[in-house]
Amino acid sequence: MLYHIANHRGTDSVRSFLEYDDDKIKENTLTAKIAKETKKVIDAKKYRTFGEYLYKGKIEKFQQNIRKKVSNRKTPANKNKEFAVTRDVIIKETEKILASQKQYYTYILTDEYIKKIKDAISYQTEKLIPESGYCPYFKDEKRLPRSHKLNEYRRMYEALNNAKYFDPVLDENTGEILSYQEKEFSREEKKILFDEVLLKGMELTESGAKKLLYHLPDGCEVQLQGRDKTTQKIKGYALVDLEASPFWLRLSQQQQDEFLYDWNSLPLEKLKPKLTNYYSLTESEVDETFQEIKLPSNYASVGKKAMEILLTYIKDGCSYTEALEKAVSEGKLKVDKQTMIYDSLPYYGKILKESTQKLIGKAFSKQFADRNYKEPDTNKNEREFGKIANPVVHQTLNELRKLINEIITVFGKKPLEIGLETTRELKKSKKNREYLSKQQNKNEYARNRIYKEYIEPHLSQIKSRQENPSKYISKFELLEEQNFICPFCSEKITPDDIINSKVDVEHIFPIEESEDITKNNLVIAHNECNADKGKKSPFDAFGDKTSGKYRWNCILHNAQKNLPHKVWRFYQGSLEKFLENKPMSRRFGTDNSYISKIAARYLACLFNDPYHSEIFCIKSSLIAQLRIAWDLNSIMVPLVKNILSEKELEEFKISKNKKIRIDNRHHALDAIVIAYANRGYHNFLNRIHAKEYKINYREKSWLSKILLPPLNRDLEDFKISVKDSIEKANVSIKHDHNTNGSLVKATAYKVYYSGAGEYIITTSKNVEEISFKEKEDPKDTLYRALCKFECRDIDIKDEKLIKKLKYNSTLYKKVQNNLSKAKQELEQDNKKTEEEGKKSQKITEVRIYKKACSLVKGQYIQCGSRLKDKFFAVKEPTEIKTGLGYDTGDNLFLDLYYDKTGKLCGEIIRKVNFNRNKPNYQKEGYTLFERIYQSDILEVDTSEDRISLKNKTGSAPSDRTFIKVNTFTEVNAYFDGKRDKIQIFFGNLLKSSFKNDSFFISSMQKYNVRKVILTSLGIIKYRSQILKNKEV
């Protein structure tokens, strides 16, 4: 009993000294409310202990001798937590149990022993409490708690200052959107949003802003927080609940400030008595405070006096950094003058002291100074000066320092001027950027088709309503996706229904609960159907309907047929499962304007100018305009064609004004434009914007004729010089040798024994999910999915798996038998479509097979095989028992070594195996020759036979090129003892995305491969020996 209590002892409160994301805050708030209700029930029913509450309230109602598990975990069957318990309730229960037991075991349960038990059960790790530090401008004043009213006002006003809306500029004749004019909210508009929403503690959303500011132009787009659609909310005032508490009004202003410092800094055992003794809170008010009040933790970067000064500027529309600069220049804030002008950039924390925070950890805290915690291996500059908490900004400034310092070293002097443009996709990984680029091209083609097919015929009608035509594109995308059928009533939706506003977009999972604003959560449905669904999931709204307008069987069938990738959202319990594993919110979203501003302040230490006039930030729109005006995109076309394979050339579409991103040298082109993009061009474009000229910025226009090349150079001569620079440009990447990351992949597989020296893994899938490709024979695809393991009867010993594989074969036959019926149904669908005056769809073999799968339904077992050395088995399978395992996570590196014959061999070290004492080759007595990480650069001979080796790259020596290693893997021959049969996949460093080329350790030697490390400027700073067999 005591052991069980120790495992479920709760916590003192849900208060934390560290920042939590929104999901964690919501969870804590809910837990606090449930704990409060649980306490009320215990008191009202006079239960002596929490255990008695559980027994009488949850267990006693079941029949005797029937075991029933009482779970408080949120599941589809148990939608809400029913109870929660705080530590004080558990401690009282422990005391009562021990007091009762002591009567019978006095010789064991001595007072000393009871104290040990209570201490063990009540033990909790001491929380780390961040230190406030002192204001950099008023040195005797502590930094303000982030929960302070002034800091909350700063946060909300600064968010409003960053918010903007985009007014569409329409062609007067066609109604087509030429561009969007960016506008900021006026002081009066910001005051309305602040007073009516934020100050009342409510979140401000895009739709909320449009509703309050009803005078905004139709079709305008509101952008509250950067470009990311998932973060378009501004949090409301955090002190609403606290300021509404009766005790708060009894406190003086000084006590209110002290309360917030104490809340941030005192552990519970000190805070509770102080709330009672110093702030005169009653016992119920103390309990209420801990259960109800949720405040931002940590501290602002300045103290109260400085914040009051800065807030006056921020309310006038300044950003925090602009307010700081104005306050300093006007003498309201005094700073230690930066008398030192640096010859190279020091660590950014030395310059941006007010923007950094100390490293957080028990080893760095005065609170634990006498505990002898070992300091982790951290950068000495970060230990001394702290770091910016946002990892994107931290990494950006560090990379900027390396680049600028290398430029200074190479040229022997500092630059006279620095122009900054931060990339739009700075926050995304390389893989995500590559995917985004492909998706943008695909989406652009689809949008243009939809615009011509559905919107152009109704332009005059849309124009008469002064609406933005582009807002209809997403609706028609959804309509096509769901095959022109309403997902709820199963009736047809026509294009006219969209134009005439008879239908609208609906969230499958209610937005209030799911917060899922992705396209995967959207459908288009009749307005009446949307109203009837309300704020529920489809099953909760219609799951009990068997007749009438909404019939659940029809709804589910329609979703399976027309929305196969969204159908899971229609199943019973799907919303609850989604909420259990809700995607993590983006904690470190970064507005690029902030990076630009803070980078400019950092770079200013190189110059003797308090106004940073040598540094200017350039908008992407200006760079794009100059590229078009100077016809620089055309320079990249022949360069790109030279690095593409024949197949890629077929797919390569040239758009005269579209930026070409597949060649990494497009960054060099941007850098050249930035170098020439002086303030004259910038100011000119701003004047054009201010006069509200209607310009299509995606095309060459009259504006392009005015934006002449620098110094009025001849355009063709200028382009030739730019092309020459681009061809010679160095390319470099950031090397990633990070050992962090997932050890194994997320999917857990059932693992079956195989006599062939490998594992057989399985997962269950719906037969409708089989992916058919137009360029493949669908019969082969179906056979591969269902019957691939049919000939493996000898290897497979598990009877259950054999039975499942036989059922796969039965499904295969069923699909084949339904092909003619599937074709008939598709023909009938086409006939109905044509009768309605719509265009029918071509019936292909792939469509027939897909339809047949949807008719058959059912689940099949998807099988795969894994080599034992490339799979992580948590539980080993036997001939009679299944196991459990995961695919291994990322490869970490490839170690090359010589065997006893002098042959170059290799061993792949995966992250899951990284911490073992020795790799296998070292256990065999061999030593490391060279280590290659994923994303490392290799220098190889150029070759006309391979497109990836054809072109010289940047600083590579003559007749040599650079390739980037993507990954590596063992082939079957490796496990038969041929240790040079590791396949290395790579692509040329010039290309931003590519289909992998590859060679083996054995075959790469004809290219005289060396590993190289490049500097930030792409200069070789390390070159290995040639990676080849020893000459005997």
Short mmCIF file of N, CA and C in Angstrom, two decimals, residues 901-975:
data_model
loop_
_atom_site.label_atom_id
_atom_site.label_comp_id
_atom_site.label_asym_id
_atom_site.label_seq_id
_atom_site.Cartn_x
_atom_site.Cartn_y
_atom_site.Cartn_z
N THR A 901 45.03 -7.29 -44.64
CA THR A 901 45.57 -7.38 -46.00
C THR A 901 45.80 -6.00 -46.61
N GLY A 902 45.44 -4.93 -45.87
CA GLY A 902 45.59 -3.58 -46.40
C GLY A 902 44.38 -3.09 -47.17
N LYS A 903 43.29 -3.87 -47.17
CA LYS A 903 42.08 -3.46 -47.86
C LYS A 903 41.33 -2.42 -47.01
N LEU A 904 40.79 -1.39 -47.69
CA LEU A 904 40.01 -0.36 -47.00
C LEU A 904 38.61 -0.91 -46.73
N CYS A 905 38.26 -0.98 -45.46
CA CYS A 905 36.96 -1.53 -45.05
C CYS A 905 36.20 -0.47 -44.24
N GLY A 906 34.98 -0.78 -43.87
CA GLY A 906 34.19 0.18 -43.11
C GLY A 906 33.23 -0.47 -42.13
N GLU A 907 32.80 0.34 -41.16
CA GLU A 907 31.75 -0.09 -40.23
C GLU A 907 30.88 1.11 -39.94
N ILE A 908 29.55 0.93 -40.10
CA ILE A 908 28.61 2.02 -39.83
C ILE A 908 28.26 2.02 -38.35
N ILE A 909 28.43 3.16 -37.72
CA ILE A 909 28.07 3.32 -36.32
C ILE A 909 26.75 4.09 -36.27
N ARG A 910 25.72 3.43 -35.76
CA ARG A 910 24.41 4.07 -35.66
C ARG A 910 24.24 4.68 -34.28
N LYS A 911 23.34 5.63 -34.17
CA LYS A 911 23.17 6.34 -32.90
C LYS A 911 22.78 5.39 -31.78
N VAL A 912 22.04 4.34 -32.12
CA VAL A 912 21.61 3.40 -31.09
C VAL A 912 22.79 2.60 -30.53
N ASN A 913 23.88 2.53 -31.32
CA ASN A 913 25.06 1.76 -30.89
C ASN A 913 26.21 2.65 -30.44
N PHE A 914 25.99 3.97 -30.43
CA PHE A 914 27.10 4.90 -30.23
C PHE A 914 27.78 4.73 -28.87
N ASN A 915 27.00 4.39 -27.85
CA ASN A 915 27.56 4.37 -26.50
C ASN A 915 28.21 3.05 -26.10
N ARG A 916 28.25 2.09 -27.02
CA ARG A 916 28.94 0.86 -26.66
C ARG A 916 30.44 1.13 -26.58
N ASN A 917 31.14 0.31 -25.83
CA ASN A 917 32.54 0.59 -25.53
C ASN A 917 33.42 0.69 -26.77
N LYS A 918 33.34 -0.30 -27.65
CA LYS A 918 34.20 -0.33 -28.82
C LYS A 918 33.43 -0.80 -30.03
N PRO A 919 33.70 -0.21 -31.22
CA PRO A 919 33.13 -0.76 -32.44
C PRO A 919 33.73 -2.16 -32.68
N ASN A 920 33.07 -2.93 -33.51
CA ASN A 920 33.52 -4.30 -33.77
C ASN A 920 34.92 -4.36 -34.36
N TYR A 921 35.24 -3.41 -35.27
CA TYR A 921 36.55 -3.47 -35.92
C TYR A 921 37.69 -3.24 -34.92
N GLN A 922 37.43 -2.41 -33.90
CA GLN A 922 38.46 -2.20 -32.89
C GLN A 922 38.62 -3.43 -32.00
N LYS A 923 37.51 -4.14 -31.76
CA LYS A 923 37.61 -5.38 -31.00
C LYS A 923 38.44 -6.43 -31.74
N GLU A 924 38.44 -6.30 -33.08
CA GLU A 924 39.24 -7.22 -33.90
C GLU A 924 40.68 -6.76 -34.05
N GLY A 925 41.02 -5.63 -33.42
CA GLY A 925 42.41 -5.17 -33.42
C GLY A 925 42.75 -4.16 -34.48
N TYR A 926 41.76 -3.66 -35.25
CA TYR A 926 42.04 -2.67 -36.29
C TYR A 926 41.86 -1.26 -35.73
N THR A 927 42.47 -0.29 -36.40
CA THR A 927 42.42 1.10 -35.92
C THR A 927 41.73 2.01 -36.94
N LEU A 928 41.18 3.10 -36.43
CA LEU A 928 40.46 4.05 -37.27
C LEU A 928 41.42 4.74 -38.24
N PHE A 929 41.02 4.78 -39.52
CA PHE A 929 41.79 5.51 -40.54
C PHE A 929 41.14 6.88 -40.82
N GLU A 930 39.81 6.89 -41.08
CA GLU A 930 39.09 8.14 -41.33
C GLU A 930 37.63 7.94 -40.97
N ARG A 931 37.01 9.00 -40.49
CA ARG A 931 35.60 8.94 -40.08
C ARG A 931 34.79 9.88 -40.97
N ILE A 932 33.70 9.36 -41.52
CA ILE A 932 32.84 10.14 -42.40
C ILE A 932 31.44 10.22 -41.78
N TYR A 933 31.00 11.44 -41.51
CA TYR A 933 29.65 11.66 -40.99
C TYR A 933 28.68 11.89 -42.16
N GLN A 934 27.40 11.67 -41.89
CA GLN A 934 26.39 12.12 -42.85
C GLN A 934 26.50 13.63 -42.97
N SER A 935 26.43 14.14 -44.18
CA SER A 935 26.56 15.56 -44.54
C SER A 935 28.01 16.01 -44.66
N ASP A 936 28.97 15.10 -44.49
CA ASP A 936 30.38 15.46 -44.73
C ASP A 936 30.63 15.67 -46.22
N ILE A 937 31.73 16.37 -46.52
CA ILE A 937 32.09 16.67 -47.91
C ILE A 937 33.27 15.80 -48.33
N LEU A 938 33.16 15.22 -49.53
CA LEU A 938 34.25 14.46 -50.12
C LEU A 938 34.73 15.18 -51.38
N GLU A 939 36.03 15.14 -51.60
CA GLU A 939 36.62 15.70 -52.82
C GLU A 939 36.97 14.53 -53.74
N VAL A 940 36.47 14.58 -54.98
CA VAL A 940 36.65 13.46 -55.90
C VAL A 940 37.05 13.98 -57.28
N ASP A 941 37.58 13.06 -58.13
CA ASP A 941 37.88 13.42 -59.51
C ASP A 941 36.59 13.70 -60.27
N THR A 942 36.61 14.69 -61.17
CA THR A 942 35.45 14.89 -62.04
C THR A 942 35.36 13.75 -63.04
N SER A 943 34.15 13.51 -63.51
CA SER A 943 33.94 12.41 -64.46
C SER A 943 32.78 12.76 -65.38
N GLU A 944 32.98 12.60 -66.68
CA GLU A 944 31.91 12.86 -67.64
C GLU A 944 30.83 11.79 -67.60
N ASP A 945 31.15 10.63 -67.00
CA ASP A 945 30.21 9.51 -66.98
C ASP A 945 29.08 9.72 -65.95
N ARG A 946 29.34 10.57 -64.95
CA ARG A 946 28.34 10.77 -63.88
C ARG A 946 28.01 12.26 -63.79
N ILE A 947 26.72 12.58 -63.86
CA ILE A 947 26.32 13.98 -63.80
C ILE A 947 26.69 14.59 -62.46
N SER A 948 26.67 13.79 -61.38
CA SER A 948 26.99 14.31 -60.05
C SER A 948 28.48 14.59 -59.88
N LEU A 949 29.30 14.05 -60.78
CA LEU A 949 30.75 14.27 -60.69
C LEU A 949 31.27 15.10 -61.87
N LYS A 950 30.37 15.62 -62.67
CA LYS A 950 30.76 16.26 -63.92
C LYS A 950 31.31 17.67 -63.74
N ASN A 951 30.74 18.42 -62.77
CA ASN A 951 31.05 19.85 -62.67
C ASN A 951 31.98 20.16 -61.51
N LYS A 952 33.01 20.93 -61.79
CA LYS A 952 33.90 21.40 -60.74
C LYS A 952 33.11 22.30 -59.79
N THR A 953 33.44 22.21 -58.51
CA THR A 953 32.70 22.95 -57.49
C THR A 953 33.61 23.93 -56.76
N GLY A 954 33.25 25.21 -56.82
CA GLY A 954 33.88 26.22 -55.98
C GLY A 954 35.38 26.13 -55.88
N SER A 955 35.86 25.93 -54.64
CA SER A 955 37.30 25.96 -54.36
C SER A 955 37.98 24.62 -54.58
N ALA A 956 37.28 23.66 -55.19
CA ALA A 956 37.91 22.36 -55.46
C ALA A 956 39.07 22.56 -56.44
N PRO A 957 40.15 21.78 -56.28
CA PRO A 957 41.29 21.89 -57.21
C PRO A 957 40.87 21.55 -58.64
N SER A 958 41.73 21.81 -59.59
CA SER A 958 41.44 21.55 -60.98
C SER A 958 41.09 20.08 -61.21
N ASP A 959 40.05 19.83 -62.01
CA ASP A 959 39.58 18.48 -62.34
C ASP A 959 39.07 17.72 -61.11
N ARG A 960 38.69 18.46 -60.10
CA ARG A 960 38.12 17.83 -58.90
C ARG A 960 36.80 18.52 -58.58
N THR A 961 35.94 17.85 -57.83
CA THR A 961 34.67 18.43 -57.42
C THR A 961 34.34 17.98 -56.01
N PHE A 962 33.35 18.64 -55.41
CA PHE A 962 32.91 18.30 -54.06
C PHE A 962 31.56 17.59 -54.12
N ILE A 963 31.41 16.55 -53.33
CA ILE A 963 30.12 15.90 -53.18
C ILE A 963 29.77 15.84 -51.70
N LYS A 964 28.47 15.83 -51.43
CA LYS A 964 28.00 15.78 -50.05
C LYS A 964 27.44 14.39 -49.76
N VAL A 965 27.91 13.79 -48.66
CA VAL A 965 27.45 12.46 -48.27
C VAL A 965 26.07 12.59 -47.63
N ASN A 966 25.11 11.83 -48.15
CA ASN A 966 23.76 11.87 -47.59
C ASN A 966 23.56 10.77 -46.55
N THR A 967 23.93 9.57 -46.91
CA THR A 967 23.82 8.46 -45.97
C THR A 967 24.66 7.31 -46.48
N PHE A 968 24.64 6.19 -45.77
CA PHE A 968 25.37 5.00 -46.18
C PHE A 968 24.67 3.79 -45.60
N THR A 969 24.85 2.66 -46.23
CA THR A 969 24.20 1.44 -45.76
C THR A 969 24.99 0.21 -46.20
N GLU A 970 24.85 -0.86 -45.43
CA GLU A 970 25.48 -2.11 -45.80
C GLU A 970 24.59 -2.85 -46.79
N VAL A 971 25.19 -3.54 -47.75
CA VAL A 971 24.43 -4.43 -48.62
C VAL A 971 24.64 -5.86 -48.12
N ASN A 972 23.90 -6.82 -48.68
CA ASN A 972 23.94 -8.19 -48.17
C ASN A 972 25.35 -8.78 -48.15
N ALA A 973 26.15 -8.43 -49.16
CA ALA A 973 27.51 -9.00 -49.24
C ALA A 973 28.35 -8.59 -48.04
N TYR A 974 28.04 -7.44 -47.43
CA TYR A 974 28.79 -6.98 -46.26
C TYR A 974 28.69 -8.01 -45.13
N PHE A 975 27.50 -8.55 -44.94
CA PHE A 975 27.29 -9.49 -43.85
C PHE A 975 27.82 -10.89 -44.16
#
